[in-house]
Coordinates of C-alpha atoms and ligand atoms in Angstrom, one line a residue:
M559 CA -0.3 0.3 0.5
G560 CA 3.0 2.4 1.1
R561 CA 2.7 5.9 2.8
K562 CA -0.5 7.2 3.5
F563 CA -0.8 10.5 3.3
N564 CA -3.1 12.8 5.4
K565 CA -2.6 16.2 4.5
V566 CA -1.2 17.8 1.6
S567 CA -0.8 21.2 0.7
V568 CA -1.2 22.6 -3.1
I569 CA 1.5 25.5 -3.8
G570 CA -1.1 27.0 -7.2
L571 CA -4.7 27.0 -7.8
G572 CA -4.1 27.6 -11.1
Y573 CA -5.9 25.5 -14.1
I574 CA -3.5 22.3 -13.0
G575 CA -3.3 23.4 -9.2
L576 CA -7.1 23.5 -8.7
P577 CA -8.4 20.3 -9.7
T578 CA -6.0 18.5 -8.2
A579 CA -6.0 19.9 -5.2
T580 CA -9.8 19.4 -6.0
V581 CA -9.7 15.4 -6.8
L582 CA -7.6 14.8 -3.9
A583 CA -9.2 15.5 -1.6
N584 CA -12.2 14.5 -2.7
R585 CA -10.4 10.6 -2.2
G586 CA -10.4 12.1 1.7
V587 CA -7.2 14.2 1.5
E588 CA -7.1 16.9 4.2
V589 CA -5.7 19.3 1.5
V590 CA -4.8 22.7 1.7
G591 CA -4.9 25.1 -1.2
V592 CA -1.8 27.6 -1.2
D593 CA -2.2 31.2 -4.1
I594 CA -0.7 35.0 -3.9
N595 CA -4.0 36.0 -5.6
A596 CA -6.4 36.5 -2.6
K597 CA -9.2 37.1 -4.9
A598 CA -9.1 33.5 -6.5
V599 CA -9.1 32.4 -2.9
A600 CA -11.8 33.9 -1.8
E601 CA -13.8 32.3 -4.3
I602 CA -12.3 28.9 -3.9
N603 CA -13.2 29.6 0.0
E604 CA -17.1 30.1 -1.5
G605 CA -17.0 26.3 -3.4
R606 CA -16.3 27.7 -6.8
A607 CA -13.5 27.8 -9.7
H608 CA -12.2 31.3 -10.9
F609 CA -11.6 29.6 -14.2
H610 CA -14.3 26.9 -17.0
E611 CA -13.2 23.7 -16.7
P612 CA -15.8 20.6 -18.0
D613 CA -16.7 19.2 -13.9
L614 CA -14.8 20.9 -11.7
D615 CA -17.3 23.6 -10.1
A616 CA -20.0 20.8 -8.5
M617 CA -16.7 18.7 -6.9
L618 CA -14.8 21.9 -6.1
E619 CA -18.2 23.1 -3.8
S620 CA -18.7 19.4 -2.3
V621 CA -15.4 19.3 -1.2
V622 CA -14.8 22.6 0.1
K623 CA -18.4 22.4 1.7
A624 CA -17.7 19.0 3.2
G625 CA -14.0 21.5 4.7
R626 CA -12.0 18.6 3.1
L627 CA -10.1 21.6 1.3
R628 CA -9.3 25.3 2.1
A629 CA -7.5 27.9 0.4
V630 CA -5.5 30.0 2.2
T631 CA -2.4 33.2 0.9
T632 CA 0.3 31.5 3.0
P633 CA 1.5 27.5 2.9
E634 CA 1.2 25.7 6.4
A635 CA 2.7 22.7 7.6
S636 CA 1.6 19.6 6.0
E637 CA 2.6 16.4 4.8
A638 CA 3.5 17.0 1.6
F639 CA 3.7 19.9 -1.3
L640 CA 2.6 20.0 -4.2
I641 CA 4.2 23.0 -6.4
A642 CA 1.5 23.6 -9.9
V643 CA 2.8 27.3 -10.7
P644 CA 3.4 28.3 -14.1
T645 CA 6.5 28.0 -15.9
P646 CA 6.6 30.7 -18.3
V647 CA 9.5 31.5 -21.0
S648 CA 10.8 35.3 -21.3
E649 CA 11.3 37.9 -24.0
D650 CA 14.2 36.0 -24.8
A651 CA 12.6 32.7 -24.7
T652 CA 14.7 31.6 -21.7
P653 CA 12.5 29.6 -19.0
D654 CA 11.6 32.2 -16.0
L655 CA 11.2 30.0 -12.8
R656 CA 11.0 33.4 -10.7
Y657 CA 7.5 31.4 -9.7
V658 CA 9.0 28.0 -8.6
E659 CA 11.4 29.9 -6.7
A660 CA 9.5 32.0 -4.9
A661 CA 7.2 28.3 -4.9
A662 CA 9.7 26.3 -2.9
A663 CA 10.7 29.9 -0.2
S664 CA 7.6 30.1 0.9
I665 CA 7.3 26.1 1.9
A666 CA 10.6 26.8 3.7
L667 CA 9.7 27.9 6.4
V668 CA 7.1 25.4 7.3
L669 CA 9.1 22.1 5.9
K670 CA 10.3 19.4 8.5
A671 CA 11.5 16.0 8.4
G672 CA 9.8 12.9 6.1
D673 CA 8.0 15.8 4.2
L674 CA 7.4 15.9 0.3
V675 CA 8.1 18.0 -1.5
I676 CA 7.1 17.0 -5.5
L677 CA 7.2 20.0 -8.8
E678 CA 4.5 19.3 -11.1
S679 CA 4.5 22.5 -12.9
T680 CA 6.5 21.9 -16.5
S681 CA 10.2 23.5 -16.1
P682 CA 13.8 23.0 -17.5
V683 CA 15.9 19.3 -17.6
G684 CA 17.5 20.0 -13.6
T685 CA 14.6 22.4 -11.7
I686 CA 14.2 19.2 -9.6
E687 CA 17.8 19.2 -8.3
L688 CA 17.7 22.9 -8.5
L689 CA 14.9 23.2 -6.0
S690 CA 16.7 21.5 -3.8
H691 CA 19.5 23.5 -3.0
Q692 CA 17.5 25.9 -2.9
L693 CA 15.6 24.4 -0.3
G694 CA 18.6 23.0 1.3
I695 CA 20.3 26.8 1.6
A696 CA 17.1 27.6 3.3
R697 CA 16.9 24.8 5.6
P698 CA 20.4 23.6 6.9
D699 CA 18.8 21.6 9.7
L700 CA 17.4 19.7 7.1
K701 CA 19.0 16.8 5.0
F702 CA 18.1 17.0 0.9
P703 CA 18.9 14.5 -1.7
H704 CA 21.3 16.1 -3.8
G705 CA 24.1 16.5 -0.6
F706 CA 22.6 13.6 1.3
G707 CA 20.9 11.0 -1.6
D708 CA 19.1 8.2 0.1
E709 CA 19.5 9.8 3.6
A710 CA 17.8 13.3 3.2
D711 CA 15.1 13.5 5.2
I712 CA 13.2 15.3 2.7
L713 CA 11.9 14.0 -0.2
M714 CA 11.5 15.6 -3.3
A715 CA 10.2 14.2 -6.6
Y716 CA 9.7 16.1 -10.5
C717 CA 6.2 14.8 -11.8
P718 CA 4.5 16.5 -14.5
E719 CA 1.2 17.2 -14.8
R720 CA -0.2 16.2 -19.1
I721 CA -4.0 16.9 -18.0
L722 CA -5.9 18.8 -21.5
P723 CA -7.6 21.8 -20.7
G724 CA -10.9 20.3 -21.0
R725 CA -10.9 17.2 -20.3
M726 CA -9.3 17.6 -17.0
M727 CA -11.3 16.3 -14.2
T728 CA -11.0 12.4 -16.0
E729 CA -7.9 12.8 -17.4
L730 CA -6.3 13.0 -14.0
V731 CA -7.4 10.5 -12.9
E732 CA -7.4 8.2 -16.3
N733 CA -4.3 9.1 -17.3
D734 CA -0.8 7.4 -16.7
R735 CA 1.3 9.3 -14.4
I736 CA 5.4 10.0 -14.7
I737 CA 7.0 10.3 -11.3
G738 CA 10.5 11.4 -11.4
G739 CA 12.1 11.1 -7.8
L740 CA 15.7 12.4 -6.5
N741 CA 16.2 9.1 -4.5
E742 CA 14.8 5.7 -4.3
A743 CA 12.3 7.2 -1.4
S744 CA 10.9 10.0 -2.9
V745 CA 9.8 7.4 -6.1
S746 CA 7.9 5.0 -3.0
A747 CA 6.9 8.0 -1.4
A748 CA 5.2 10.4 -4.2
M749 CA 3.8 6.4 -6.0
A750 CA 1.9 6.3 -2.8
L751 CA 0.4 9.9 -3.3
Y752 CA -0.5 10.0 -6.7
R753 CA -2.2 6.2 -5.8
T754 CA -4.6 8.3 -4.1
F755 CA -6.9 9.4 -6.6
V756 CA -4.9 8.4 -10.7
R757 CA -6.4 5.4 -12.2
G758 CA -4.1 5.4 -14.5
Q759 CA -0.3 3.6 -14.2
L760 CA 2.3 4.9 -12.3
V761 CA 6.3 4.6 -14.0
P762 CA 9.1 5.5 -12.0
T763 CA 12.1 6.9 -12.8
G764 CA 14.6 10.0 -12.7
G765 CA 14.1 14.0 -12.3
R766 CA 16.0 15.0 -15.1
T767 CA 14.2 12.1 -17.4
A768 CA 11.2 13.4 -16.5
E769 CA 11.5 16.6 -16.7
M770 CA 12.5 15.4 -19.8
V771 CA 9.5 13.4 -20.7
K772 CA 7.6 16.3 -20.2
L773 CA 9.8 18.5 -22.5
V774 CA 9.5 16.6 -25.2
E775 CA 5.4 15.0 -25.2
N776 CA 4.9 18.9 -26.1
A777 CA 7.0 19.8 -28.2
F778 CA 6.3 16.3 -30.0
R779 CA 3.0 17.9 -30.6
D780 CA 4.2 21.1 -32.0
V781 CA 6.3 19.9 -34.4
N782 CA 3.6 17.2 -35.3
I783 CA 0.9 20.5 -35.3
A784 CA 3.9 22.4 -37.4
F785 CA 4.2 19.7 -40.5
A786 CA 0.7 20.4 -40.8
N787 CA 0.8 24.0 -41.5
E788 CA 3.4 23.4 -43.1
L789 CA 1.2 21.2 -45.7
S790 CA -1.3 24.2 -44.7
K791 CA 0.1 27.0 -46.2
I792 CA 2.0 24.9 -49.9
C793 CA -1.7 24.0 -50.9
D794 CA -2.4 26.9 -50.4
H795 CA -0.2 27.8 -53.3
L796 CA -0.9 24.0 -55.1
R797 CA -4.9 24.9 -54.5
I798 CA -5.0 21.6 -52.7
D799 CA -8.0 20.8 -50.0
V800 CA -5.5 20.1 -47.0
W801 CA -7.4 18.5 -44.9
E802 CA -8.4 15.9 -47.8
V803 CA -4.5 15.5 -48.4
I804 CA -4.2 15.1 -44.1
A805 CA -7.2 12.5 -43.7
L806 CA -6.1 10.6 -47.2
A807 CA -2.9 10.3 -45.6
N808 CA -4.2 9.2 -42.2
H809 CA -5.4 5.9 -44.2
H810 CA -1.7 5.1 -43.2
P811 CA -1.3 2.5 -40.7
R812 CA 2.0 4.7 -39.6
V813 CA 0.9 7.8 -41.0
N814 CA -0.8 10.8 -38.0
I815 CA -1.1 14.3 -39.1
L816 CA -2.3 16.7 -36.9
N817 CA -4.5 19.8 -38.1
P818 CA -3.4 23.1 -39.4
G819 CA -5.1 26.0 -37.9
P820 CA -3.8 29.9 -37.3
G821 CA -1.3 28.8 -35.1
V822 CA -1.2 27.3 -31.9
G823 CA -1.9 28.9 -28.2
G824 CA -1.6 28.3 -24.7
H825 CA 0.2 27.7 -22.4
C826 CA 2.0 25.3 -22.3
I827 CA 2.9 23.9 -26.0
A828 CA 3.4 26.8 -27.6
V829 CA 6.4 27.3 -25.0
D830 CA 8.1 23.8 -24.0
P831 CA 9.8 23.3 -26.6
W832 CA 11.9 26.3 -26.2
F833 CA 12.4 24.9 -23.0
I834 CA 14.8 21.9 -24.6
V835 CA 16.0 24.3 -27.1
H836 CA 18.3 26.7 -24.8
S837 CA 19.2 23.7 -22.9
A838 CA 20.1 22.3 -26.3
N839 CA 23.3 24.7 -27.6
G840 CA 22.6 24.7 -30.6
L841 CA 21.6 20.5 -31.1
A842 CA 17.6 21.5 -31.1
P843 CA 17.7 22.7 -34.9
L844 CA 14.2 21.0 -35.6
I845 CA 12.3 22.0 -32.6
K846 CA 12.8 25.5 -33.3
T847 CA 12.4 25.0 -36.0
A848 CA 9.0 23.9 -35.5
R849 CA 8.3 26.8 -33.6
E850 CA 9.2 29.6 -35.6
V851 CA 6.3 28.0 -38.1
N852 CA 4.0 27.7 -35.9
D853 CA 4.5 31.3 -34.5
S854 CA 4.2 32.6 -38.1
K855 CA 1.5 31.2 -39.1
P856 CA -0.7 33.5 -37.6
M857 CA 0.0 36.5 -39.7
Y858 CA 0.2 33.7 -43.3
V859 CA -3.7 34.1 -41.9
V860 CA -3.6 37.5 -42.3
G861 CA -2.0 38.2 -45.8
Q862 CA -4.3 35.2 -46.9
V863 CA -7.9 37.0 -45.1
A864 CA -5.9 40.7 -47.1
A865 CA -6.1 38.7 -50.2
L866 CA -9.7 38.4 -49.7
A867 CA -10.6 41.1 -48.3
H868 CA -11.6 44.9 -50.2
P869 CA -9.6 48.0 -48.1
G870 CA -13.4 48.7 -46.8
S871 CA -14.4 45.8 -45.9
K872 CA -15.9 44.4 -42.8
I873 CA -14.8 41.4 -41.5
A874 CA -15.6 38.6 -38.4
C875 CA -13.4 36.8 -36.8
L876 CA -15.2 34.0 -35.2
G877 CA -13.9 32.6 -32.4
L878 CA -10.3 33.8 -29.7
A879 CA -9.8 31.7 -27.5
Y880 CA -6.8 29.2 -27.5
K881 CA -8.6 26.7 -29.0
A882 CA -12.7 25.0 -28.9
D883 CA -15.0 25.1 -27.1
T884 CA -12.7 26.8 -23.9
D885 CA -12.9 30.4 -22.6
D886 CA -8.9 30.3 -22.6
L887 CA -7.1 33.5 -24.1
R888 CA -3.5 32.7 -23.1
E889 CA -1.1 33.5 -25.8
S890 CA -4.4 32.7 -28.5
P891 CA -3.1 33.0 -32.8
A892 CA -6.8 33.8 -33.1
I893 CA -6.3 37.2 -30.9
D894 CA -2.8 38.0 -32.9
V895 CA -4.6 37.7 -35.7
V896 CA -6.9 40.1 -35.5
E897 CA -5.1 42.9 -33.7
E898 CA -2.5 42.9 -37.1
L899 CA -5.8 42.7 -39.2
A900 CA -7.4 45.8 -37.1
L901 CA -3.7 47.1 -37.2
A902 CA -3.9 46.9 -41.1
G903 CA -7.2 48.9 -41.3
Y904 CA -9.6 46.5 -41.2
D905 CA -13.8 47.2 -39.5
I906 CA -13.8 44.3 -37.7
V907 CA -16.4 42.3 -35.4
A908 CA -15.0 39.7 -33.4
V909 CA -17.7 36.6 -31.7
E910 CA -16.1 34.6 -28.7
P911 CA -18.9 33.0 -27.1
N912 CA -17.3 31.9 -23.9
V913 CA -15.8 35.9 -22.8
T914 CA -18.4 38.5 -22.2
E915 CA -15.6 40.8 -23.0
L916 CA -12.7 41.7 -25.7
P917 CA -9.3 41.6 -24.5
L918 CA -8.3 45.2 -24.2
R919 CA -5.1 44.7 -26.6
L920 CA -8.4 44.0 -29.3
R921 CA -10.2 47.3 -27.5
N922 CA -7.5 49.8 -27.7
K923 CA -7.9 49.1 -31.6
G924 CA -11.2 49.5 -32.6
V925 CA -12.6 46.4 -32.2
Q926 CA -16.3 45.8 -31.7
Q927 CA -17.9 42.5 -30.5
A928 CA -21.0 41.4 -31.8
D929 CA -23.1 38.3 -31.3
L930 CA -22.6 35.4 -33.8
E931 CA -26.1 36.4 -35.9
A932 CA -25.6 40.4 -35.3
A933 CA -21.4 40.0 -36.4
L934 CA -22.2 38.1 -39.2
E935 CA -25.1 40.0 -40.7
Q936 CA -22.8 43.6 -40.7
S937 CA -20.1 41.6 -42.2
D938 CA -19.3 40.7 -45.8
V939 CA -15.5 38.5 -45.3
V940 CA -15.7 35.8 -42.5
V941 CA -12.9 34.5 -41.0
L942 CA -13.4 31.2 -38.6
L943 CA -10.8 31.2 -36.0
V944 CA -11.0 29.2 -33.9
D945 CA -13.8 25.5 -34.7
H946 CA -16.2 26.5 -31.2
R947 CA -19.3 24.0 -32.0
E948 CA -21.5 27.4 -32.2
F949 CA -19.1 28.0 -35.3
K950 CA -20.0 24.3 -36.4
E951 CA -22.8 23.9 -36.4
L952 CA -23.8 27.4 -38.2
A953 CA -26.2 26.7 -41.3
S954 CA -24.5 27.1 -44.6
S955 CA -27.0 29.6 -45.5
S956 CA -25.4 31.9 -42.6
L957 CA -22.5 32.4 -44.8
E958 CA -24.2 32.9 -48.2
G959 CA -22.6 35.9 -50.2
K960 CA -19.3 35.9 -48.0
R961 CA -16.2 35.6 -49.2
V962 CA -15.1 33.0 -46.0
Y963 CA -12.0 32.1 -45.1
D964 CA -11.6 29.0 -42.4
T965 CA -8.3 28.5 -41.2
R966 CA -9.7 25.2 -39.3
G967 CA -11.0 23.1 -42.0
V968 CA -14.8 23.1 -40.4
W969 CA -16.5 24.2 -43.2
P970 CA -16.1 21.7 -46.4
Q971 CA -17.9 23.5 -48.4
F972 CA -15.1 26.3 -48.2
R973 CA -12.1 24.2 -48.7
T974 CA -9.4 24.0 -52.4
R975 CA -12.1 22.4 -54.4
S976 CA -9.6 22.2 -57.5
H977 CA -8.4 18.4 -59.7
V978 CA -6.0 20.7 -62.0
A979 CA -3.3 22.6 -61.5
P980 CA -4.1 26.5 -61.2
A981 CA -2.7 28.4 -64.4
S982 CA 0.0 29.7 -63.0
F983 CA 1.4 26.3 -61.5
S984 CA 4.1 24.8 -63.5
I985 CA 5.9 21.9 -62.3
A986 CA 9.3 23.1 -62.2
A987 CA 8.1 26.0 -60.1
E988 CA 10.0 26.4 -56.9
Ligands
SAJ1139 N1 -3.7 22.7 -32.7 C1 -4.0 22.7 -33.5 N2 -4.0 21.5 -34.4 C2 -3.7 19.9 -34.1 C3 -3.9 21.1 -32.2 C4 -3.6 21.2 -31.6 O1 -3.8 23.8 -34.8 O2 -3.8 19.1 -34.4 C5 -3.4 24.3 -31.6 C6 -4.9 24.5 -30.7 O3 -5.8 24.8 -31.0 C7 -4.2 25.4 -29.5 C8 -2.9 24.4 -29.3 O4 -1.8 23.6 -30.6 O5 -3.7 26.4 -29.9 C9 -2.4 23.8 -28.3 O6 -3.7 22.7 -28.2 P1 -3.6 21.3 -27.2 O7 -5.1 20.7 -27.3 O8 -2.4 20.5 -28.4 O9 -3.2 21.5 -25.9 P2 -2.6 22.0 -24.7 O10 -2.5 23.2 -25.0 O11 -3.8 22.9 -24.4 O12 -2.8 21.2 -23.8 C10 -1.3 20.1 -23.7 C11 -1.2 18.5 -23.9 N3 -0.4 18.5 -24.3 C12 0.1 17.4 -25.3 O13 -0.8 16.7 -26.0 C13 1.2 16.4 -25.6 C14 -1.4 18.6 -22.8 O14 -1.5 17.4 -22.7 C15 -0.8 18.7 -21.5 O15 -1.1 18.9 -19.7 C16 -0.7 20.4 -21.6 O16 -0.3 21.0 -23.0 C17 0.7 21.0 -20.5 O17 0.5 21.5 -19.4 O18 1.3 20.3 -20.8

């Protein structure tokens, strides 16, 4: 069975920490959630999440009501500390570890022999060892794994989260987890903690390997999406329907190409590959190029829309979120496209059914917000940026007479349909 944890603190109550704290509490553990955001803490203590995630609210309300989860702004003594804070990337693509370091500094004061410290945040290789050093300096009275190995009295592990926004409450329980300990005792303690709520397999390894595995998973997806985005440009040039090409190629038993879109957003896939590039000393040209291909896609979309529009066109931009059926606008390529079109002087109306107010950077550029029907009525050009359910279900008659650019391939009637080469195309062309 392994060790039993009665009280666990989760440091960082964001997109990963809050669902994890909730699921742990739902398994009967006393959970203390810690966050520096007092407003989020207050909302959580009323049983409400400060962001939308399917099925989170009901479970959160029940564990808060039952007194098994409470949120605070300062850490208190616990048996385990699970750190799930943001690890952004700076302007120059270097990892920014300030939140992880601040979280470690805040728990240092309440640590005691026998405690388990787990880092879940996506981090550059070497971060969990760095934390061990940092904590060792803050608490010279305790033995940490970097200096004492199996003799350490604080246990430390890196256990990356890998849940998909929109499916978090299911994936938290069902997904396999990588458990990367700094010594054997850390691995077995972390395995015991995750076993309280994970039904998937728990796979033990070392801390550095676990850190690399997490980065590799997201870099793999980024490279695959970059491949699809590059294909979409090539197919536009050759006037072939890229979605048909991909669907047909995927009939091959060993081919599985992802989907092109307006670019890659969110706080993970658009960020994490840079951690590899930064640490790879020039050995990651493919991963770096994939990032650049995906980052350049919004401007390509702007160019394609400009080719469809006239100088006075009113353009309806459908969707601002970073992906379908979410209200999450972080690093959204759709917002970049809308902003650039507004800067180019077009009259833009944006439709985002999942948010009530446009981001400031769009309001400042004169972008208007409307519901779907009103936006379509006013516009002569329609750009689909996010494959939200509402847009996929739109009747084709609503788009009659419009010039349409669909970045997600959800409206088959607007895909390229050419069985012959365009007049401008020659086999010898570059
Ligand atoms: N996208 C495409 N084409 C696709 C798939 C995605 O353009 O075929 C775009 C999306 O529209 C979005 C971006 O990529 O802008 C990322 O979306 P996503 O659904 O691929 O991933 P995230 O960022 O929501 O979550 C990822 C997941 N990682 C992997 O699937 C390897 C998730 O499991 C991780 O837990 C999460 O990153 C994370 O936190 O690291």
